[in-house]
Amino acid sequence: MKNRVGKYTVRELGIFAAFIALIVALAVVSGGTSISPRNLVLVIKQASINGILSVGMMFVIVSGGIDLSVGSILAVSGVAASMFAHPGEYHLAIPVALAMLVGLALGCANGFLVAFGEIPPFIVTLGMLTMGRGLALILSGGSPIYNISKPFENLAGGFFPSAGFPYRAPILSVYFLAVVAAGAFVLTRTVYGRHVYAVGGNEMSARISGIRVGLVKMSVYAISGALSGLAGLLLASRIVSGNPNSGSGYELDAIAAVTIGGISMSGGAGKWHGAVIGTIFIAVMGNGLDLMGMPSNLQLVIKGAIIIAAVFYDIRAKRKR
Amino acid sequence: MAATEKLVMRGISKSFGNLRALNNLDFTLRRGEIHALMGENGAGKSTLMKILIGIHMADSGEIFLDGEPVVIASPREALARGIAMIHQELYPILDMSVADNLFLGREWKRNAMGPLSMVDRRKTRRETENLLAGFGIGISPDAAMRGLSVAETQLVEIVKAVSQGAEIIIMDEPTSAINEKEADRLFAHVERLKTSGASIIYISHKIDEIFKIAETVTVLRDGNFVASRPTREMTPELLVSQMVGREIDDIYPPPPPDRHIDGAVLEVSGLSDGYRFRNVSFQIRSGEILGMAGLMGSGRTEVAECVFGLTPKTSGETLLRGKPADVRSPRDAVLGGMALVSDDRKQKGLNLAATVGENISIVSLEECSRLGIIDRVRERAGVDEYMKRLAIKAESADTPAASLSGGNQQKTVLAKWLMAGPEVIIFDEPTRGIDVGAKREIYQLIRELAAQGKAILMISSEMGEIIGMSDRVIVMADGELAGTLDRSELTEEAIMTLAANLGPTGKGVR
């Protein structure tokens, strides 16, 4: 195999090189602003929330599906949590559990319809994208929910370690790393993870091999939903409100991160670190373009083009094999 | 250069990376002959043909067409020079009619407006009718491709090639998915092509076919030219030994002398799916190889897949080791100790996106894990053991399954099931499309499994395989069990009589 350098494929190294080049270029262009501690904290916070969604998206895409509803599920969960997060009303555990459960429930609904209703995932999750947004708007009455308790705000607002250390990272990055570690472990080291790859690689052969294909399919949407719930909780804490319009377009960031990371859209192939690199790539790029004063609308155009380019590359690489 | 030589390929070499696929190879095709190209998988037949039709470029060597040196850079150019290939797997546009498919990409036009011209439907239809009639093929030009059998689709493809002026037609394993009657009809058409002056390069693994239709046979081995001679100077034994480079005394290993057949492991009674087969009953005993014969479409695969829980049954009982087994899904079957080596390894056997090792361990992961966490050392040990036991030719367990040859892919599927340690193994066409050497290894393995006391059901369309391997044979005809034959009664005639429903218990020819 000529396309490998040691453990890594040329493509993986290529993305990594592009990533380093991007960081260096941004640092030069912005005169160092992009690598200032202040800016790095901003990038890490953004990457962490998107990254949690990307991990869920990775499970779904490896299984051969897609989840367009993550941004909407994030919004419903954030709104639902905020409704129970007013000062002095409920214990912090209530909004936390609620956000995760709402996400899990909506994810299970997606998964059930895909796995047992045999409706294409694109359609199911497109429907959920719209329904979720509607639910978030109904629950919140159409405007953000404010008056959030301090403990809730501290969920995502703090730093780690808490105080007195010279170097501290945003606590959000700790959540992100925990989710990545858990996701990577499950996907690569467990029987379940291997089944997810098998279903994405060849559903029929997985079925004949005795794998419960329906359950596997349902579970990946449940995981994606629950992680969207977690992301919704953290975002609500970060912006100290439950905004029904939050998370719009986040599905795109997650899909972009996963595809840039070399995880095949046709399922069954890709590595967990691809999703991490992809996530940070998207966050750094978005931040860099902001620093350079590029209008956000133009950034959308670029992001879309990058997704298409990444998938194009994936398909071409596959054809050569 | 003599005028009878239609095509000469001289000194062709081709490497892929470090792998030398073709080594200074010569190939000569005469005008109006049927020329068999033989060799095991990986011998270089496909690569040579891909060079001829312009998919690959040779690293060195020359190609002469009618004595003229040519360079063929694309399939389009090959077609323009009169070279067409009928691929093993055909991909017509299923919702189009036969006529539209025949003239796809070169439609008859009513006016000259480029892509916007109107298609002359009447002329398309008439031309198709003439072409089909010229070949004596009774297919309507208006029939949808979807409704055609594999054999009919092939014929349409051949007609298309000829109508495009093809003078060299390459046929890649055309009979791998059609039954014997259809194959005979195909041979008649090929003969007719020959008399009209076309030259045919015929690739097949079925040795008896070669002796039926080819005048010349060229044998390749490991990318090298071995021999090219008239078929009448060859014998099947000689051909096989040239292909594998060693003598194969008997491709079917005899049963071991000390074997014994025990009680029933799998008993199926009155199985119906309410559609493809009815009231099928059989039992397989420990240590027994039960052959299942029958024509294509007689319901063999359907029965196997239903027993395995892949498709629902409407009635019938399954007993495993004497106990009722409610097999509703392949998972139930696997947990009950069954394995299905299916007829279509790419669709139903392998995960081509995964590595060889991941494919092999997928059924046995639960045994090499604790609390759902895989013990990778144990997994790897198991995988390596079965790769070694089956002599799977791959660099390591981390090699992508997609990069293996057909025979090694089939062995990978076998390794997957053997690692799971099943008691009942269903083989559906276990040697379809794999080379002689790998076939023999698989037969040997089936024998060993039976000797270990496994109960084996072997579905096959190859008479030799059924007769050479089975302890007992059940024959399917039209979705019903037409009869059972003991080893002593096994002859080709006896099986065919039952398969065609001509026997005393049959209902006669429909």
Coordinates of N, CA and C in Angstrom, one line a residue, chain A residues 119-315:
Chain A
I119 N -37.7 4.2 7.3 CA -37.7 5.4 6.6 C -36.3 5.9 6.5
P120 N -35.9 6.4 5.3 CA -34.5 6.9 5.1 C -34.2 7.9 6.2
P121 N -33.0 7.8 6.8 CA -32.6 8.7 7.9 C -32.6 10.1 7.5
F122 N -32.3 10.4 6.3 CA -32.3 11.8 5.8 C -33.7 12.4 6.1
I123 N -34.7 11.7 5.7 CA -36.1 12.2 5.8 C -36.5 12.3 7.3
V124 N -36.2 11.2 8.1 CA -36.6 11.2 9.5 C -36.0 12.4 10.2
T125 N -34.7 12.5 10.0 CA -34.1 13.6 10.8 C -34.3 15.0 10.3
L126 N -34.6 15.0 9.0 CA -35.1 16.3 8.4 C -36.4 16.7 9.1
G127 N -37.3 15.7 9.2 CA -38.5 16.0 9.9 C -38.3 16.4 11.3
M128 N -37.4 15.7 12.0 CA -37.1 16.0 13.4 C -36.5 17.4 13.6
L129 N -35.7 17.8 12.6 CA -35.0 19.1 12.6 C -36.1 20.2 12.7
T130 N -37.2 20.0 11.9 CA -38.3 21.0 11.9 C -39.1 20.9 13.1
M131 N -39.5 19.6 13.5 CA -40.3 19.4 14.7 C -39.6 19.9 15.9
G132 N -38.3 19.6 16.0 CA -37.5 20.1 17.2 C -37.5 21.6 17.4
R133 N -37.3 22.2 16.2 CA -37.3 23.7 16.3 C -38.6 24.2 16.7
G134 N -39.7 23.6 16.2 CA -41.0 24.0 16.5 C -41.3 23.8 18.0
L135 N -40.9 22.6 18.5 CA -41.0 22.4 20.0 C -40.3 23.4 20.8
A136 N -39.1 23.7 20.4 CA -38.3 24.7 21.2 C -39.0 26.0 21.3
L137 N -39.6 26.4 20.1 CA -40.3 27.7 20.1 C -41.6 27.7 20.9
I138 N -42.3 26.5 20.9 CA -43.5 26.4 21.6 C -43.2 26.4 23.1
L139 N -42.2 25.6 23.6 CA -41.9 25.5 25.0 C -41.5 26.9 25.5
S140 N -40.7 27.6 24.8 CA -40.1 28.9 25.3 C -41.1 30.0 25.0
G141 N -42.1 29.8 24.3 CA -43.0 30.9 24.0 C -42.4 31.8 22.9
G142 N -41.4 31.3 22.3 CA -40.8 32.1 21.1 C -39.7 33.0 21.5
S143 N -39.4 33.2 22.8 CA -38.3 34.1 23.1 C -37.4 33.4 24.2
P144 N -36.1 33.8 24.3 CA -35.2 33.2 25.2 C -35.7 33.2 26.6
I145 N -35.3 32.1 27.4 CA -35.7 32.0 28.8 C -34.5 32.5 29.6
Y146 N -34.7 33.6 30.3 CA -33.6 34.2 31.1 C -33.8 33.8 32.6
N147 N -33.1 34.6 33.5 CA -33.2 34.3 34.9 C -32.8 32.9 35.3
I148 N -31.5 32.7 35.0 CA -30.9 31.4 35.2 C -30.1 31.3 36.5
S149 N -30.1 30.2 37.3 CA -29.4 30.2 38.5 C -27.9 30.1 38.3
K150 N -27.2 30.6 39.4 CA -25.8 30.6 39.3 C -25.1 29.2 39.1
P151 N -25.6 28.2 39.9 CA -25.0 26.9 39.7 C -25.2 26.4 38.3
F152 N -26.3 26.7 37.7 CA -26.5 26.2 36.3 C -25.5 27.0 35.4
E153 N -25.3 28.2 35.6 CA -24.4 29.0 34.8 C -23.0 28.5 34.9
N154 N -22.7 28.0 36.2 CA -21.3 27.5 36.4 C -21.0 26.2 35.7
L155 N -22.1 25.5 35.3 CA -21.8 24.2 34.6 C -20.8 24.4 33.5
A156 N -21.0 25.4 32.7 CA -20.1 25.5 31.5 C -19.3 26.8 31.6
G157 N -19.5 27.6 32.6 CA -18.9 28.9 32.6 C -17.4 28.9 33.2
G158 N -17.1 27.8 34.0 CA -15.9 27.9 34.7 C -14.6 27.4 34.0
F159 N -13.6 27.3 34.8 CA -12.3 26.8 34.2 C -11.9 25.6 35.0
F160 N -10.9 24.9 34.5 CA -10.4 23.7 35.2 C -8.9 23.7 35.1
P161 N -8.2 23.5 36.2 CA -8.7 23.4 37.6 C -9.2 24.8 38.0
S162 N -10.0 24.7 39.1 CA -10.8 25.9 39.5 C -10.1 27.2 39.7
A163 N -9.1 27.2 40.5 CA -8.4 28.5 40.7 C -7.0 28.2 41.2
G164 N -6.1 29.3 41.0 CA -4.8 29.2 41.6 C -3.8 28.6 40.7
F165 N -4.2 28.0 39.6 CA -3.2 27.4 38.7 C -2.9 28.4 37.6
P166 N -1.6 28.4 37.2 CA -1.2 29.3 36.1 C -1.9 29.0 34.8
Y167 N -2.1 27.7 34.5 CA -2.7 27.4 33.2 C -4.0 26.7 33.5
R168 N -5.1 27.3 32.9 CA -6.4 26.7 33.2 C -7.1 26.6 31.8
A169 N -7.9 25.5 31.7 CA -8.6 25.4 30.4 C -10.1 25.6 30.7
P170 N -10.9 26.1 29.7 CA -12.3 26.2 30.0 C -12.9 24.9 30.3
I171 N -13.8 24.8 31.3 CA -14.4 23.6 31.8 C -15.1 22.9 30.6
L172 N -15.6 23.6 29.6 CA -16.2 23.0 28.5 C -15.3 22.0 27.8
S173 N -14.1 22.3 27.7 CA -13.1 21.4 27.0 C -13.0 20.1 27.8
V174 N -13.2 20.2 29.1 CA -13.2 18.9 29.8 C -14.4 18.0 29.5
Y175 N -15.5 18.6 29.4 CA -16.7 17.8 28.9 C -16.4 17.2 27.6
F176 N -15.9 18.1 26.7 CA -15.6 17.6 25.3 C -14.6 16.4 25.3
L177 N -13.6 16.6 26.1 CA -12.6 15.5 26.1 C -13.2 14.2 26.7
A178 N -14.0 14.4 27.7 CA -14.6 13.2 28.3 C -15.5 12.5 27.3
V179 N -16.3 13.3 26.6 CA -17.2 12.7 25.6 C -16.3 12.0 24.5
V180 N -15.3 12.7 24.0 CA -14.4 12.1 23.0 C -13.8 10.8 23.5
A181 N -13.3 10.8 24.7 CA -12.7 9.6 25.3 C -13.7 8.5 25.4
A182 N -14.9 8.8 25.9 CA -15.9 7.7 26.0 C -16.3 7.2 24.6
G183 N -16.5 8.2 23.7 CA -17.0 7.8 22.3 C -15.9 7.0 21.6
A184 N -14.7 7.4 21.7 CA -13.6 6.6 21.1 C -13.5 5.2 21.7
F185 N -13.6 5.2 23.0 CA -13.5 3.9 23.6 C -14.6 2.9 23.1
V186 N -15.8 3.4 23.2 CA -16.9 2.6 22.8 C -16.8 2.2 21.3
L187 N -16.4 3.1 20.5 CA -16.4 2.8 19.1 C -15.2 1.8 18.7
T188 N -14.1 1.9 19.4 CA -13.0 1.1 18.9 C -12.7 -0.1 19.8
R189 N -13.2 -0.1 21.1 CA -12.8 -1.1 22.0 C -13.9 -2.1 22.4
T190 N -15.1 -1.7 22.0 CA -16.2 -2.6 22.5 C -16.8 -3.4 21.4
V191 N -17.5 -4.4 21.8 CA -18.2 -5.2 20.8 C -19.3 -4.4 20.1
Y192 N -20.0 -3.5 20.9 CA -21.0 -2.7 20.3 C -20.4 -1.8 19.2
G193 N -19.2 -1.2 19.5 CA -18.6 -0.3 18.5 C -18.3 -1.0 17.2
R194 N -17.8 -2.2 17.3 CA -17.5 -3.0 16.2 C -18.8 -3.3 15.4
H195 N -19.9 -3.5 16.1 CA -21.1 -3.8 15.4 C -21.6 -2.6 14.6
V196 N -21.3 -1.4 15.2 CA -21.7 -0.1 14.5 C -21.0 -0.1 13.1
Y197 N -19.7 -0.4 13.2 CA -18.9 -0.4 11.9 C -19.4 -1.5 11.0
A198 N -19.8 -2.6 11.5 CA -20.2 -3.7 10.6 C -21.5 -3.4 10.0
V199 N -22.5 -2.7 10.7 CA -23.7 -2.4 10.1 C -23.5 -1.3 9.0
G200 N -22.6 -0.4 9.3 CA -22.4 0.7 8.3 C -21.7 0.1 7.1
G201 N -20.8 -0.9 7.3 CA -20.0 -1.4 6.2 C -20.9 -2.3 5.2
N202 N -21.7 -3.2 5.8 CA -22.5 -4.0 5.0 C -23.7 -4.6 5.9
E203 N -24.8 -3.9 5.8 CA -25.9 -4.2 6.7 C -26.3 -5.7 6.6
M204 N -26.4 -6.2 5.3 CA -26.9 -7.5 5.1 C -25.9 -8.5 5.7
S205 N -24.6 -8.3 5.5 CA -23.7 -9.3 6.1 C -23.7 -9.2 7.6
A206 N -23.9 -8.0 8.1 CA -24.0 -7.8 9.6 C -25.2 -8.6 10.1
R207 N -26.3 -8.5 9.4 CA -27.5 -9.3 9.9 C -27.2 -10.8 9.9
I208 N -26.6 -11.2 8.8 CA -26.4 -12.7 8.7 C -25.3 -13.1 9.8
S209 N -24.5 -12.2 10.2 CA -23.5 -12.5 11.2 C -24.1 -12.5 12.6
G210 N -25.4 -12.3 12.7 CA -26.1 -12.4 14.0 C -26.2 -11.1 14.7
I211 N -25.8 -10.0 14.1 CA -25.9 -8.7 14.7 C -27.3 -8.2 14.7
R212 N -27.8 -7.6 15.9 CA -29.1 -7.0 15.9 C -29.1 -5.7 15.2
V213 N -29.2 -5.7 13.9 CA -29.0 -4.5 13.1 C -30.0 -3.4 13.5
G214 N -31.2 -3.7 13.8 CA -32.2 -2.7 14.2 C -31.8 -2.0 15.5
L215 N -31.4 -2.8 16.5 CA -31.0 -2.2 17.7 C -29.8 -1.3 17.6
V216 N -28.8 -1.7 16.8 CA -27.6 -0.9 16.6 C -28.0 0.4 15.9
K217 N -28.9 0.3 14.9 CA -29.3 1.5 14.2 C -30.0 2.5 15.1
M218 N -30.9 1.9 15.9 CA -31.7 2.8 16.8 C -30.7 3.4 17.8
S219 N -29.8 2.6 18.3 CA -28.9 3.2 19.4 C -28.0 4.3 18.9
V220 N -27.6 4.3 17.7 CA -26.7 5.4 17.3 C -27.4 6.8 17.3
Y221 N -28.7 6.7 16.9 CA -29.5 7.9 17.0 C -29.8 8.4 18.4
A222 N -30.0 7.4 19.3 CA -30.2 7.6 20.7 C -28.9 8.3 21.3
I223 N -27.7 7.8 20.9 CA -26.5 8.4 21.4 C -26.4 9.8 20.8
S224 N -26.6 10.0 19.6 CA -26.5 11.3 19.0 C -27.5 12.3 19.6
G225 N -28.7 11.8 19.9 CA -29.7 12.6 20.6 C -29.3 13.0 22.0
A226 N -28.8 12.0 22.8 CA -28.4 12.3 24.1 C -27.3 13.3 24.2
L227 N -26.3 13.1 23.2 CA -25.2 14.1 23.2 C -25.6 15.5 22.8
S228 N -26.7 15.5 21.9 CA -27.2 16.8 21.5 C -27.9 17.5 22.7
G229 N -28.5 16.6 23.6 CA -29.1 17.1 24.8 C -28.0 17.7 25.7
L230 N -26.9 17.0 25.8 CA -25.8 17.5 26.7 C -25.3 18.8 26.1
A231 N -25.1 18.8 24.8 CA -24.6 20.1 24.2 C -25.6 21.2 24.4
G232 N -26.9 20.9 24.3 CA -27.9 21.9 24.6 C -27.8 22.5 26.0
L233 N -27.6 21.6 26.9 CA -27.5 22.0 28.3 C -26.3 22.9 28.5
L234 N -25.2 22.5 27.9 CA -23.9 23.3 28.1 C -24.0 24.6 27.4
L235 N -24.7 24.6 26.2 CA -24.8 25.9 25.5 C -25.7 26.9 26.3
A236 N -26.8 26.3 26.8 CA -27.7 27.2 27.6 C -27.0 27.7 28.8
S237 N -26.1 26.9 29.4 CA -25.3 27.4 30.6 C -24.4 28.5 30.1
R238 N -23.7 28.2 29.0 CA -22.7 29.2 28.5 C -23.3 30.5 28.1
I239 N -24.5 30.5 27.5 CA -25.1 31.8 27.1 C -26.1 32.3 28.2
V240 N -26.2 31.5 29.3 CA -27.0 31.9 30.4 C -28.5 32.2 30.0
S241 N -29.0 31.4 29.1 CA -30.4 31.5 28.7 C -30.8 30.3 27.9
G242 N -32.0 30.0 27.8 CA -32.5 28.9 26.9 C -33.1 29.6 25.7
N243 N -32.2 29.6 24.6 CA -32.7 30.2 23.4 C -33.2 29.3 22.4
P244 N -34.5 29.4 22.0 CA -35.1 28.4 21.1 C -34.5 28.5 19.7
N245 N -33.7 29.6 19.4 CA -33.1 29.7 18.1 C -31.7 29.2 18.1
S246 N -31.2 28.7 19.2 CA -29.8 28.4 19.2 C -29.6 27.0 18.5
G247 N -28.4 26.8 18.1 CA -28.0 25.5 17.4 C -28.4 25.4 16.0
S248 N -29.0 26.5 15.4 CA -29.4 26.4 14.1 C -28.2 26.3 13.2
G249 N -28.1 25.3 12.3 CA -27.0 25.1 11.4 C -25.8 24.3 12.0
Y250 N -26.0 23.9 13.3 CA -24.9 23.1 13.9 C -24.8 21.7 13.3
E251 N -25.9 21.2 12.7 CA -25.8 19.9 12.1 C -24.8 20.0 11.0
L252 N -24.7 21.1 10.3 CA -23.8 21.3 9.2 C -22.4 21.2 9.7
D253 N -22.1 21.9 10.9 CA -20.8 21.9 11.4 C -20.3 20.5 11.8
A254 N -21.3 19.8 12.4 CA -21.0 18.4 12.8 C -20.7 17.5 11.6
I255 N -21.5 17.6 10.6 CA -21.3 16.8 9.4 C -20.0 17.2 8.7
A256 N -19.7 18.5 8.7 CA -18.5 19.0 8.1 C -17.3 18.4 8.9
A257 N -17.4 18.5 10.2 CA -16.2 18.0 11.0 C -16.0 16.5 10.7
V258 N -17.0 15.8 10.7 CA -16.9 14.3 10.5 C -16.3 14.0 9.1
T259 N -16.8 14.7 8.1 CA -16.4 14.3 6.8 C -15.0 14.8 6.5
I260 N -14.6 16.0 7.1 CA -13.3 16.5 6.9 C -12.3 15.5 7.6
G261 N -12.8 15.0 8.7 CA -12.0 14.0 9.4 C -11.8 12.6 8.8
G262 N -12.4 12.5 7.6 CA -12.1 11.3 6.8 C -13.1 10.2 7.2
I263 N -14.2 10.5 7.8 CA -15.1 9.4 8.1 C -16.1 9.3 7.0
S264 N -16.2 8.1 6.4 CA -16.9 8.0 5.1 C -18.4 8.1 5.3
M265 N -18.9 9.0 4.4 CA -20.4 9.2 4.4 C -21.2 7.9 4.0
S266 N -20.5 7.0 3.4 CA -21.2 5.7 3.0 C -21.2 4.7 4.2
G267 N -20.5 5.1 5.3 CA -20.6 4.2 6.4 C -19.5 3.2 6.5
G268 N -19.3 2.7 7.8 CA -18.4 1.6 8.0 C -16.9 1.9 8.0
A269 N -16.5 3.1 7.8 CA -15.1 3.5 7.8 C -14.8 4.8 8.4
G270 N -13.7 5.0 9.1 CA -13.3 6.2 9.6 C -12.9 6.1 11.1
K271 N -12.0 7.0 11.5 CA -11.5 6.9 12.8 C -11.9 8.0 13.7
W272 N -11.9 7.7 15.1 CA -12.5 8.7 16.0 C -11.7 10.0 15.9
H273 N -10.3 9.9 15.8 CA -9.6 11.2 15.9 C -9.9 12.1 14.7
G274 N -10.4 11.5 13.6 CA -10.8 12.3 12.5 C -11.9 13.3 12.9
A275 N -12.8 12.8 13.7 CA -13.9 13.7 14.1 C -13.3 14.9 15.0
V276 N -12.3 14.5 15.8 CA -11.8 15.6 16.7 C -11.0 16.6 15.9
I277 N -10.2 16.1 15.0 CA -9.4 17.1 14.1 C -10.4 17.9 13.3
G278 N -11.4 17.2 12.7 CA -12.4 17.9 11.9 C -13.1 19.0 12.7
T279 N -13.4 18.7 13.9 CA -14.1 19.7 14.8 C -13.2 20.9 15.0
I280 N -12.0 20.7 15.4 CA -11.1 21.8 15.7 C -10.8 22.6 14.5
F281 N -10.7 21.9 13.4 CA -10.4 22.5 12.1 C -11.5 23.5 11.8
I282 N -12.8 23.1 11.9 CA -13.9 23.9 11.6 C -13.9 25.1 12.6
A283 N -13.7 24.9 13.9 CA -13.7 26.0 14.8 C -12.6 27.0 14.6
V284 N -11.4 26.5 14.3 CA -10.3 27.4 14.1 C -10.6 28.2 12.8
M285 N -11.1 27.5 11.8 CA -11.3 28.2 10.5 C -12.4 29.3 10.7
G286 N -13.5 28.9 11.4 CA -14.5 29.9 11.6 C -14.0 31.1 12.4
N287 N -13.3 30.8 13.4 CA -12.7 31.9 14.2 C -11.7 32.7 13.4
G288 N -10.9 32.1 12.6 CA -9.9 32.8 11.8 C -10.6 33.8 10.8
L289 N -11.7 33.2 10.2 CA -12.4 34.1 9.2 C -13.0 35.2 9.9
D290 N -13.5 35.0 11.2 CA -14.1 36.1 12.0 C -13.1 37.2 12.2
L291 N -11.9 36.7 12.6 CA -10.8 37.7 13.0 C -10.4 38.5 11.7
M292 N -10.5 37.8 10.6 CA -10.1 38.5 9.4 C -11.2 39.4 8.9
G293 N -12.3 39.4 9.6 CA -13.4 40.3 9.3 C -14.3 39.8 8.1
M294 N -14.3 38.5 7.9 CA -15.1 38.0 6.8 C -16.6 37.9 7.3
P295 N -17.5 38.4 6.5 CA -18.9 38.3 6.9 C -19.4 36.9 7.1
S296 N -20.2 36.7 8.1 CA -20.6 35.3 8.4 C -21.4 34.7 7.3
N297 N -22.1 35.5 6.5 CA -22.8 34.9 5.3 C -21.9 34.2 4.4
L298 N -20.7 34.9 4.1 CA -19.7 34.3 3.2 C -19.1 33.1 3.8
Q299 N -19.0 33.1 5.1 CA -18.4 31.9 5.8 C -19.3 30.7 5.5
L300 N -20.6 30.9 5.5 CA -21.5 29.8 5.2 C -21.2 29.2 3.9
V301 N -21.0 30.0 2.9 CA -20.7 29.6 1.5 C -19.4 28.7 1.6
I302 N -18.4 29.2 2.3 CA -17.1 28.4 2.4 C -17.3 27.1 3.1
K303 N -18.1 27.1 4.2 CA -18.3 25.8 4.9 C -19.0 24.8 4.0
G304 N -20.0 25.2 3.3 CA -20.7 24.3 2.4 C -19.8 23.7 1.4
A305 N -19.0 24.6 0.8 CA -18.0 24.1 -0.2 C -17.1 23.1 0.4
I306 N -16.6 23.3 1.6 CA -15.7 22.4 2.2 C -16.3 21.0 2.4
I307 N -17.6 21.0 2.8 CA -18.2 19.7 3.0 C -18.2 18.9 1.6
I308 N -18.6 19.7 0.6 CA -18.7 19.0 -0.7 C -17.3 18.5 -1.1
A309 N -16.3 19.4 -0.9 CA -15.0 19.0 -1.3 C -14.5 17.7 -0.6
A310 N -14.8 17.7 0.8 CA -14.4 16.5 1.6 C -15.0 15.3 1.1
V311 N -16.3 15.3 0.8 CA -17.0 14.1 0.3 C -16.5 13.7 -1.1
F312 N -16.3 14.7 -1.9 CA -15.8 14.5 -3.2 C -14.5 13.7 -3.2
Y313 N -13.6 14.2 -2.2 CA -12.3 13.5 -2.1 C -12.5 12.1 -1.6
D314 N -13.4 11.9 -0.6 CA -13.7 10.6 -0.1 C -14.1 9.6 -1.2
I315 N -15.0 10.1 -2.0 CA -15.5 9.2 -3.1 C -14.5 8.9 -4.1

